[in-house]
Coordinates of C-alpha atoms and ligand atoms in Angstrom, one line a residue:
M1 CA 141.5 -54.1 -9.5
A2 CA 143.3 -57.1 -10.7
N3 CA 141.5 -60.3 -11.5
T4 CA 141.9 -61.5 -8.0
S5 CA 142.4 -59.0 -5.2
S6 CA 145.3 -60.1 -3.0
V7 CA 146.3 -59.6 0.6
A8 CA 149.1 -57.1 0.6
T9 CA 152.3 -58.7 1.6
K10 CA 154.9 -56.2 0.9
S11 CA 155.9 -53.8 3.7
T12 CA 154.3 -50.4 3.1
I13 CA 154.7 -46.9 4.4
F14 CA 151.7 -44.7 3.9
I15 CA 152.6 -40.9 4.2
I16 CA 149.4 -38.9 4.3
F17 CA 149.9 -35.2 3.5
G18 CA 146.8 -33.5 5.0
G19 CA 147.0 -36.1 7.8
T20 CA 144.5 -34.1 10.0
G21 CA 142.2 -33.1 7.2
D22 CA 138.6 -34.0 6.4
L23 CA 139.4 -36.6 3.8
T24 CA 141.8 -38.4 6.1
K25 CA 139.3 -38.5 8.9
R26 CA 136.2 -39.5 6.9
K27 CA 137.6 -41.8 4.2
I28 CA 141.3 -42.7 4.4
I29 CA 141.8 -43.8 8.0
P30 CA 138.4 -45.7 8.2
A31 CA 139.3 -47.4 5.0
L32 CA 142.8 -48.5 6.1
Y33 CA 141.3 -49.6 9.5
N34 CA 138.7 -51.8 7.8
L35 CA 141.4 -53.3 5.5
F36 CA 143.4 -54.0 8.6
L37 CA 140.4 -55.7 10.4
D38 CA 139.6 -57.8 7.3
G39 CA 143.2 -59.0 7.1
W40 CA 144.2 -57.2 3.8
M41 CA 147.0 -55.1 5.2
P42 CA 150.6 -56.4 5.1
E43 CA 152.2 -57.4 8.3
N44 CA 154.6 -54.5 8.2
F45 CA 153.0 -51.2 7.6
K46 CA 153.2 -47.6 8.9
I47 CA 150.8 -44.8 8.5
I48 CA 152.5 -41.4 8.9
G49 CA 150.1 -38.5 9.3
A50 CA 151.9 -35.4 8.0
S51 CA 150.5 -31.9 8.6
L52 CA 151.2 -28.5 10.0
D53 CA 149.5 -29.2 13.3
N54 CA 151.4 -29.4 16.5
L55 CA 150.5 -32.9 17.7
N56 CA 152.3 -35.9 19.2
D57 CA 151.6 -39.5 18.3
E58 CA 149.1 -40.0 21.1
N59 CA 147.0 -36.9 20.4
Y60 CA 147.0 -37.8 16.8
K61 CA 145.8 -41.4 17.4
T62 CA 143.0 -40.1 19.7
K63 CA 141.8 -37.8 17.0
L64 CA 141.8 -40.6 14.4
K65 CA 140.0 -43.0 16.7
S66 CA 137.0 -40.7 17.1
S67 CA 136.9 -40.3 13.3
V68 CA 136.9 -44.1 12.8
D69 CA 134.2 -44.4 15.5
E70 CA 132.1 -42.0 13.5
F71 CA 132.8 -42.9 9.9
S72 CA 133.7 -46.6 9.7
R73 CA 131.1 -48.9 8.1
K74 CA 131.9 -51.3 10.8
G75 CA 130.7 -49.0 13.6
K76 CA 132.7 -48.1 16.7
T77 CA 136.2 -49.4 17.2
K78 CA 136.8 -52.2 19.7
K79 CA 139.6 -51.5 22.2
E80 CA 142.0 -54.3 21.4
E81 CA 141.6 -54.0 17.6
W82 CA 142.1 -50.3 17.7
K83 CA 145.2 -50.6 19.9
K84 CA 146.8 -53.0 17.4
F85 CA 146.0 -50.8 14.4
A86 CA 147.1 -47.6 16.2
S87 CA 150.5 -49.1 16.9
H88 CA 151.1 -48.6 13.1
I89 CA 150.4 -44.9 13.2
T90 CA 152.7 -41.9 13.8
F91 CA 152.5 -38.2 13.4
Q92 CA 155.0 -35.9 11.7
E93 CA 154.8 -32.1 11.6
V94 CA 155.2 -31.1 7.9
D95 CA 154.5 -27.7 6.3
I96 CA 153.8 -28.4 2.7
N97 CA 155.0 -25.0 1.7
N98 CA 158.3 -25.4 3.5
S99 CA 160.6 -27.9 1.8
S100 CA 162.9 -28.3 4.7
T101 CA 160.1 -29.8 6.9
F102 CA 160.0 -32.8 4.5
K103 CA 163.5 -33.9 5.6
P104 CA 162.5 -35.9 8.7
L105 CA 160.3 -38.1 6.4
S106 CA 163.4 -39.4 4.8
V107 CA 164.8 -40.4 8.2
I108 CA 161.6 -42.2 9.1
I109 CA 161.6 -44.1 5.8
E110 CA 165.2 -45.2 6.3
R111 CA 164.4 -46.3 9.9
Y112 CA 161.7 -48.7 8.7
K113 CA 163.7 -50.0 5.8
K114 CA 166.3 -51.0 8.4
E115 CA 163.8 -52.3 10.9
W116 CA 162.0 -54.5 8.4
E117 CA 165.1 -55.5 6.5
E118 CA 163.1 -55.0 3.3
K119 CA 162.6 -52.2 0.8
P120 CA 159.0 -51.2 1.5
S121 CA 156.5 -49.7 -0.9
I122 CA 156.0 -46.0 -0.2
I123 CA 152.8 -44.3 -0.9
Y124 CA 152.7 -40.5 -0.8
Y125 CA 149.0 -39.5 -0.4
C126 CA 148.1 -36.0 -1.3
A127 CA 144.9 -35.5 0.8
V128 CA 145.1 -31.8 0.5
A129 CA 143.6 -29.0 -1.7
P130 CA 144.6 -29.5 -5.3
Q131 CA 146.8 -26.4 -5.5
F132 CA 149.3 -28.3 -3.2
F133 CA 149.7 -31.5 -5.3
G134 CA 152.5 -30.0 -7.4
T135 CA 154.3 -28.5 -4.4
I136 CA 154.3 -31.8 -2.5
A137 CA 155.7 -33.6 -5.6
E138 CA 158.4 -30.9 -5.9
N139 CA 159.3 -31.1 -2.2
I140 CA 159.5 -34.9 -2.3
S141 CA 162.0 -34.5 -5.2
Q142 CA 164.0 -31.6 -3.6
N143 CA 164.4 -33.6 -0.4
K144 CA 165.4 -36.7 -2.3
L145 CA 162.7 -38.7 -0.5
D146 CA 162.6 -42.3 -1.9
N147 CA 161.2 -42.2 -5.4
D148 CA 162.0 -45.6 -6.8
P149 CA 159.7 -46.2 -9.8
E150 CA 159.3 -49.8 -8.8
T151 CA 158.2 -49.2 -5.2
T152 CA 157.0 -45.6 -4.8
R153 CA 153.6 -44.2 -5.6
I154 CA 151.8 -40.9 -5.3
I155 CA 148.0 -40.7 -4.8
V156 CA 146.2 -37.5 -5.9
E157 CA 142.6 -36.7 -5.3
K158 CA 140.2 -34.9 -7.5
P159 CA 139.7 -32.3 -8.8
F160 CA 142.6 -32.9 -11.1
G161 CA 142.9 -29.3 -12.5
R162 CA 140.0 -26.9 -13.1
D163 CA 140.3 -26.9 -16.9
L164 CA 142.3 -28.6 -19.6
E165 CA 145.2 -26.2 -19.3
S166 CA 145.7 -26.6 -15.5
A167 CA 145.2 -30.4 -15.7
K168 CA 148.0 -30.5 -18.4
K169 CA 150.2 -28.3 -16.2
L170 CA 149.7 -30.6 -13.2
N171 CA 150.3 -33.7 -15.3
N172 CA 153.6 -32.1 -16.5
T173 CA 154.7 -31.3 -12.9
L174 CA 153.9 -34.8 -11.6
L175 CA 155.4 -36.5 -14.7
R176 CA 158.7 -34.5 -14.3
I177 CA 159.1 -36.2 -10.9
F178 CA 157.2 -39.5 -11.1
N179 CA 156.5 -42.0 -13.9
E180 CA 152.9 -42.5 -15.0
N181 CA 152.9 -45.9 -13.4
Q182 CA 153.6 -44.3 -10.1
I183 CA 150.7 -41.8 -10.3
Y184 CA 147.4 -42.9 -8.8
R185 CA 144.6 -40.3 -9.7
I186 CA 141.6 -41.1 -7.7
D187 CA 138.0 -41.1 -9.0
H188 CA 136.2 -42.7 -6.1
Y189 CA 133.2 -43.7 -8.3
L190 CA 135.5 -46.3 -9.9
G191 CA 135.9 -48.0 -6.6
K192 CA 132.2 -48.4 -6.0
E193 CA 131.1 -52.0 -5.8
V194 CA 128.3 -51.8 -8.4
V195 CA 130.5 -49.8 -10.8
Q196 CA 133.1 -52.5 -10.7
N197 CA 130.4 -55.1 -11.3
I198 CA 129.4 -53.4 -14.6
M199 CA 132.6 -54.8 -16.2
A200 CA 131.9 -58.3 -14.9
F201 CA 128.3 -58.0 -16.0
R202 CA 129.3 -56.9 -19.5
F203 CA 132.3 -59.0 -20.1
A204 CA 131.5 -62.3 -18.3
N205 CA 128.1 -62.9 -19.8
E206 CA 127.6 -64.2 -23.3
I207 CA 124.0 -62.8 -23.6
I208 CA 124.9 -59.2 -23.0
E209 CA 127.4 -58.4 -25.7
P210 CA 125.2 -59.1 -28.8
L211 CA 122.6 -56.6 -27.4
W212 CA 125.1 -53.9 -26.4
N213 CA 125.0 -51.7 -29.4
R214 CA 123.1 -49.3 -31.6
N215 CA 121.0 -52.1 -33.1
H216 CA 119.3 -52.8 -29.8
V217 CA 119.9 -50.0 -27.4
E218 CA 117.6 -47.0 -27.8
H219 CA 119.2 -44.6 -25.3
V220 CA 121.2 -44.5 -22.1
Q221 CA 120.6 -42.4 -19.0
I222 CA 123.2 -41.8 -16.3
S223 CA 121.8 -40.0 -13.4
V224 CA 123.5 -39.0 -10.2
T225 CA 121.1 -37.0 -8.1
E226 CA 121.9 -35.7 -4.6
Q227 CA 119.7 -34.4 -1.8
I228 CA 122.6 -32.7 -0.1
G229 CA 123.5 -29.1 -0.9
I230 CA 127.1 -27.8 -1.0
G231 CA 127.4 -27.9 2.8
D232 CA 130.5 -26.0 4.0
R233 CA 132.2 -26.3 0.6
G234 CA 131.0 -23.0 -0.8
K235 CA 134.5 -21.7 -1.4
Y236 CA 135.5 -24.6 -3.5
F237 CA 132.1 -25.3 -5.2
D238 CA 131.4 -21.7 -6.3
H239 CA 134.5 -21.9 -8.4
A240 CA 133.7 -25.4 -9.7
G241 CA 130.0 -26.2 -10.4
V242 CA 128.7 -29.7 -11.1
L243 CA 130.2 -29.8 -14.6
R244 CA 133.7 -29.8 -13.1
D245 CA 132.8 -31.4 -9.8
M246 CA 130.8 -34.4 -11.0
I247 CA 130.6 -34.6 -14.8
Q248 CA 134.2 -34.2 -15.9
N249 CA 135.1 -37.1 -13.7
H250 CA 132.4 -39.4 -12.1
L251 CA 129.7 -39.3 -14.8
L252 CA 132.1 -39.4 -17.8
Q253 CA 133.9 -42.4 -16.2
L254 CA 130.5 -44.2 -16.0
I255 CA 129.9 -43.5 -19.7
C256 CA 133.3 -45.0 -20.4
I257 CA 132.5 -48.2 -18.6
I258 CA 129.1 -48.5 -20.3
A259 CA 130.4 -47.7 -23.8
M260 CA 133.9 -49.1 -23.9
E261 CA 134.9 -52.0 -26.2
P262 CA 135.7 -55.3 -24.6
P263 CA 139.3 -55.2 -23.3
I264 CA 141.6 -58.0 -24.5
C265 CA 142.5 -58.7 -20.9
F266 CA 141.9 -57.2 -17.5
D267 CA 145.0 -55.3 -17.3
A268 CA 145.3 -51.7 -16.1
D269 CA 146.5 -50.2 -19.4
E270 CA 144.3 -52.3 -21.6
V271 CA 141.2 -51.3 -19.7
R272 CA 142.2 -47.7 -19.6
N273 CA 143.0 -47.7 -23.3
K274 CA 139.5 -48.8 -24.1
K275 CA 138.0 -46.2 -21.8
V276 CA 140.0 -43.4 -23.3
D277 CA 138.8 -44.4 -26.7
V278 CA 135.2 -43.7 -25.6
L279 CA 136.1 -40.1 -24.5
K280 CA 137.9 -39.6 -27.8
A281 CA 134.9 -40.8 -29.8
M282 CA 132.4 -38.6 -27.9
H283 CA 131.1 -35.8 -30.0
K284 CA 132.6 -32.4 -28.9
S285 CA 130.0 -29.7 -29.0
M286 CA 130.4 -26.6 -31.1
S287 CA 129.2 -23.5 -29.2
E288 CA 126.1 -23.2 -31.4
E289 CA 125.0 -26.7 -30.4
I290 CA 125.4 -26.3 -26.7
D291 CA 122.0 -24.8 -25.8
A292 CA 120.3 -27.7 -27.6
M293 CA 122.3 -30.4 -25.9
S294 CA 122.6 -29.0 -22.4
V295 CA 120.7 -27.6 -19.5
R296 CA 122.1 -26.0 -16.4
G297 CA 120.4 -25.0 -13.1
Q298 CA 120.8 -23.5 -9.8
Y299 CA 118.6 -24.1 -6.8
S300 CA 116.5 -21.6 -4.9
S301 CA 115.4 -21.9 -1.3
C302 CA 112.4 -23.9 -0.2
L303 CA 110.6 -25.1 2.9
I304 CA 111.1 -28.8 3.8
K305 CA 108.9 -29.9 6.7
G306 CA 108.4 -26.3 7.7
K307 CA 112.2 -25.7 7.8
E308 CA 113.8 -23.3 5.3
V309 CA 116.5 -24.7 3.1
L310 CA 118.8 -22.0 1.8
G311 CA 119.0 -21.2 -1.9
Y312 CA 122.4 -21.7 -3.5
R313 CA 123.2 -18.0 -3.6
E314 CA 122.5 -17.7 0.1
E315 CA 124.9 -20.4 1.1
E316 CA 128.1 -19.6 3.0
N317 CA 131.0 -18.4 0.9
V318 CA 128.9 -18.2 -2.3
D319 CA 128.7 -15.1 -4.4
P320 CA 125.1 -13.7 -4.0
E321 CA 125.1 -13.2 -7.8
S322 CA 126.8 -16.5 -8.5
N323 CA 126.6 -18.0 -12.0
T324 CA 127.7 -21.4 -10.8
E325 CA 125.6 -24.4 -11.9
T326 CA 124.4 -26.8 -9.2
F327 CA 122.6 -28.9 -11.8
A328 CA 123.4 -30.0 -15.3
A329 CA 121.8 -32.3 -17.8
L330 CA 123.7 -33.1 -21.0
K331 CA 123.2 -35.1 -24.1
F332 CA 126.2 -36.8 -25.8
Y333 CA 126.8 -39.1 -28.7
V334 CA 129.6 -41.6 -29.0
D335 CA 130.7 -41.5 -32.6
N336 CA 131.7 -45.0 -33.4
W337 CA 130.3 -48.1 -35.0
R338 CA 128.8 -49.5 -31.8
W339 CA 127.0 -46.4 -30.6
Q340 CA 126.3 -44.2 -33.6
G341 CA 123.0 -42.4 -33.1
V342 CA 122.4 -43.6 -29.6
P343 CA 121.9 -40.7 -27.2
F344 CA 123.5 -40.8 -23.8
Y345 CA 121.8 -38.5 -21.3
L346 CA 123.7 -37.4 -18.2
R347 CA 122.1 -35.6 -15.3
T348 CA 123.4 -34.6 -11.9
G349 CA 122.5 -32.0 -9.3
K350 CA 122.6 -30.9 -5.7
R351 CA 119.5 -30.4 -3.5
L352 CA 117.3 -32.6 -5.6
I353 CA 114.4 -34.5 -4.2
K354 CA 116.2 -37.9 -4.1
T355 CA 119.7 -39.3 -3.7
A356 CA 120.2 -41.9 -6.3
S357 CA 122.9 -42.9 -8.7
M358 CA 121.7 -45.1 -11.5
I359 CA 122.4 -46.0 -15.1
T360 CA 119.5 -47.1 -17.3
I361 CA 119.9 -48.8 -20.6
Q362 CA 116.7 -48.6 -22.5
F363 CA 116.4 -51.1 -25.3
K364 CA 114.4 -50.5 -28.5
E365 CA 110.8 -51.5 -29.0
V366 CA 110.1 -54.9 -30.4
P367 CA 109.9 -54.7 -34.2
H368 CA 106.4 -55.9 -34.4
K369 CA 103.8 -55.7 -31.6
I370 CA 101.3 -58.5 -31.3
F371 CA 100.3 -58.1 -27.7
I372 CA 98.1 -55.0 -27.1
S373 CA 95.5 -55.2 -24.4
E374 CA 93.1 -52.6 -23.1
K375 CA 94.2 -53.3 -19.6
S376 CA 97.9 -53.3 -19.9
G377 CA 98.4 -51.4 -23.1
T378 CA 101.4 -51.8 -25.3
P379 CA 104.2 -53.9 -23.8
K380 CA 107.0 -51.7 -22.3
Q381 CA 110.5 -51.7 -23.7
N382 CA 113.1 -53.8 -22.0
R383 CA 115.3 -51.9 -19.6
L384 CA 118.5 -52.6 -17.7
V385 CA 118.7 -50.6 -14.6
I386 CA 122.0 -50.4 -12.7
S387 CA 121.4 -48.8 -9.3
I388 CA 124.8 -47.8 -7.8
Q389 CA 123.6 -46.2 -4.6
P390 CA 121.9 -46.0 -2.1
D391 CA 120.1 -49.0 -3.5
M392 CA 122.6 -51.4 -4.9
A393 CA 121.0 -53.6 -7.6
I394 CA 121.1 -54.6 -11.2
R395 CA 117.7 -55.4 -12.7
F396 CA 116.6 -56.5 -16.1
Q397 CA 113.1 -55.5 -16.9
L398 CA 111.2 -57.9 -19.2
Q399 CA 107.6 -58.3 -20.2
S400 CA 105.7 -61.3 -19.0
K401 CA 102.2 -62.6 -19.0
I402 CA 100.2 -62.0 -15.9
P403 CA 98.9 -65.4 -14.7
G404 CA 95.2 -65.7 -15.6
L405 CA 92.8 -66.2 -18.5
E406 CA 93.6 -63.0 -20.3
M407 CA 96.7 -62.3 -22.3
D408 CA 97.7 -59.3 -20.2
L409 CA 101.3 -58.4 -19.8
D410 CA 103.3 -56.7 -17.1
T411 CA 106.9 -55.8 -16.4
V412 CA 108.9 -58.3 -14.3
D413 CA 112.4 -57.8 -12.9
I414 CA 115.2 -60.2 -13.1
L415 CA 117.0 -58.8 -10.1
F416 CA 120.3 -59.0 -8.4
D417 CA 119.7 -57.1 -5.2
Y418 CA 122.9 -56.6 -3.1
S419 CA 120.9 -56.2 0.1
E420 CA 119.8 -59.9 -0.3
N421 CA 123.3 -61.0 -0.8
K422 CA 125.4 -62.1 2.1
K423 CA 128.3 -59.9 0.8
A424 CA 126.1 -56.8 1.1
D425 CA 128.4 -55.3 3.6
S426 CA 130.8 -54.7 0.8
P427 CA 133.9 -52.6 1.1
K428 CA 133.6 -48.9 0.6
A429 CA 135.2 -47.4 -2.6
Y430 CA 138.2 -46.1 -0.7
E431 CA 139.0 -49.6 0.7
T432 CA 139.1 -51.0 -2.8
L433 CA 141.1 -48.2 -4.1
L434 CA 143.6 -48.0 -1.3
L435 CA 144.2 -51.8 -1.4
D436 CA 144.8 -51.5 -5.2
A437 CA 147.3 -48.7 -4.6
I438 CA 149.1 -50.7 -2.0
N439 CA 149.2 -53.6 -4.4
G440 CA 150.3 -51.4 -7.3
D441 CA 147.2 -52.0 -9.4
Q442 CA 146.2 -48.9 -11.5
T443 CA 143.2 -50.3 -13.3
L444 CA 140.7 -48.2 -11.3
F445 CA 142.8 -45.0 -11.4
M446 CA 142.8 -42.3 -13.9
R447 CA 145.6 -42.1 -16.4
A448 CA 146.9 -38.7 -17.6
D449 CA 145.4 -39.0 -21.1
Q450 CA 142.0 -40.0 -19.6
V451 CA 141.9 -36.9 -17.4
E452 CA 142.9 -34.7 -20.3
A453 CA 140.4 -36.3 -22.8
A454 CA 137.6 -35.7 -20.3
W455 CA 138.6 -32.0 -19.9
K456 CA 138.8 -31.6 -23.7
L457 CA 135.2 -32.9 -24.0
I458 CA 133.7 -30.5 -21.5
M459 CA 135.8 -27.4 -22.2
P460 CA 133.5 -26.1 -24.9
I461 CA 130.5 -26.3 -22.5
L462 CA 132.5 -24.8 -19.6
D463 CA 133.7 -21.9 -21.8
Y464 CA 130.2 -21.3 -23.2
W465 CA 128.6 -21.3 -19.8
E466 CA 131.2 -19.0 -18.4
K467 CA 130.7 -16.5 -21.3
N468 CA 126.9 -16.7 -21.3
I469 CA 125.5 -16.4 -17.8
G470 CA 122.5 -18.5 -16.6
S471 CA 120.1 -15.6 -17.0
D472 CA 117.2 -17.6 -15.4
F473 CA 119.1 -18.6 -12.2
P474 CA 118.0 -19.7 -9.7
N475 CA 115.8 -21.9 -11.9
Y476 CA 114.8 -24.8 -9.7
S477 CA 113.5 -25.2 -6.3
A478 CA 115.5 -27.2 -3.7
N479 CA 113.8 -30.5 -3.1
S480 CA 112.7 -30.9 -6.8
W481 CA 113.9 -32.8 -9.8
G482 CA 115.7 -29.8 -11.2
P483 CA 114.8 -27.3 -13.8
D484 CA 111.8 -27.9 -16.1
K485 CA 114.2 -27.5 -19.1
A486 CA 115.9 -30.7 -18.1
E487 CA 112.7 -32.6 -18.8
A488 CA 112.3 -30.7 -22.1
L489 CA 115.8 -31.7 -23.1
I490 CA 115.0 -35.4 -23.1
E491 CA 111.3 -35.1 -24.0
K492 CA 112.0 -33.5 -27.3
D493 CA 113.7 -36.8 -28.3
G494 CA 110.6 -38.7 -27.1
F495 CA 112.0 -39.9 -23.7
H496 CA 111.7 -39.0 -20.1
W497 CA 114.0 -39.2 -17.1
F498 CA 113.5 -42.3 -15.0
N499 CA 112.8 -40.8 -11.6
L500 CA 111.9 -44.1 -10.1
P501 CA 110.5 -44.5 -6.6
D502 CA 112.6 -46.6 -4.2
K503 CA 112.4 -50.3 -4.8
N504 CA 109.4 -50.2 -7.1
L505 CA 110.9 -49.6 -10.5
K506 CA 107.7 -50.3 -12.4
E507 CA 106.0 -47.4 -13.9
Ligands
BG6_601 C1 132.5 -35.8 -4.9 C2 132.0 -34.4 -5.2 O1 133.6 -36.1 -5.8 O2 131.5 -36.8 -5.0 C3 130.8 -34.1 -4.3 O3 133.0 -33.5 -5.0 C4 129.8 -35.2 -4.3 O4 130.2 -32.8 -4.6 C5 130.4 -36.5 -4.1 O5 128.8 -34.9 -3.3 C6 129.4 -37.7 -4.4 O6 130.0 -38.9 -4.0 P1 129.1 -40.1 -3.5 O7 130.0 -41.2 -3.3 O8 128.5 -39.6 -2.2 O9 128.1 -40.3 -4.5

């Protein structure tokens, strides 16, 4: 997002392909509704839900209303507010695979251009399965729908390809029809409030930068653990696995924000240049290194409160002999002057014991220890813990004297806790990202070279894991911290994962 987020003023037409799909219901419409309630939407805007269903405007609006009631962070809709918002919505039957059904969209666009007496921004939103992104782009082009590089944008969701080759192919297709500055590839982690704050934290504070390098940082952990399993997404997930589903995008983007050099300005291309440099500097593993720097896992069933939770291979639409990983822990190095020799550990998994996304920067030990007490032992290392969700907080852990007659030390937190801040009801990631797309700001979206650099980095691991099956699968029980080998991966370097209990981050 730009330095100052601005209320959208330019008339906008939002065409959502997949207008009745899950993403539209859960994320896109609730986000647009909240932007509308908070006064961010332009005066003139239209949301056109496009899908194969046979609906009229009224049925469509009724469906969307119940989704907003269920999924909006602001709770149930109020009658008058919904009525005003709904007056901006229409439905259009479109079959993505049938080019001729795109034609009426051009009539609709022309109608609003005339009505508003202004050339509006047009946002084509591909809220459909990835195999249709290319088809939608082709059909927009074939039907000569408005594609002015100045005013037209296309939003595509992840996954962006399933390997380097398919990502390149998709980039080529999109770039034949749109310019890079029209393509908005979503990684919703970049829209999360705390993730955006990492940049402010790093680049608006004088005290951080001198410490942010190999001289002071011992190691970095990025951990995104989820209690949920794969739900009803077996078909997709069994062909993906967490390496594709989480690491190639969300976790690598987090590394980029932590490890990037300071940008010269807060401009979309400048920020993304600095991020892509990180991916290019990351050490690409040779196949003989992969076992030593990675661990994969797959969950087995377990009983939680007397109720059986299915193992991965028993989930719907999953191959009973599946080799797909539901957990991964990886160690990376960023080979540049700033980070040489500092390990970055990444961990993510499904059906783990706790849902928590956090980044921990562990600083080195003090060079000479003068405080060693029997009671409190050796002072702990400083740590910066960035909790992204569900807790939203940034805490600096320092050592301090416990008040009293003895020289005993304990860890104290300098804490920015979002729940104590009035602005805690912060916008959801999709609100931030959609407003940026409406305003034409690409800072938080993935550029073609970023996506490809991320695939390049994980391709050796993907290939190796596909060729060498996980012979010990399933190797962790649901409701655990993942496979024991994940502990071993980090322990052999003398560290351990920070599985910290709720608000009490002291160990
Ligand atoms: C999605 C993945 O991109 O991110 C899901 O496909 C995952 O598998 C989800 O559960 C996690 O997002 P969040 O915002 O809930 O952390």
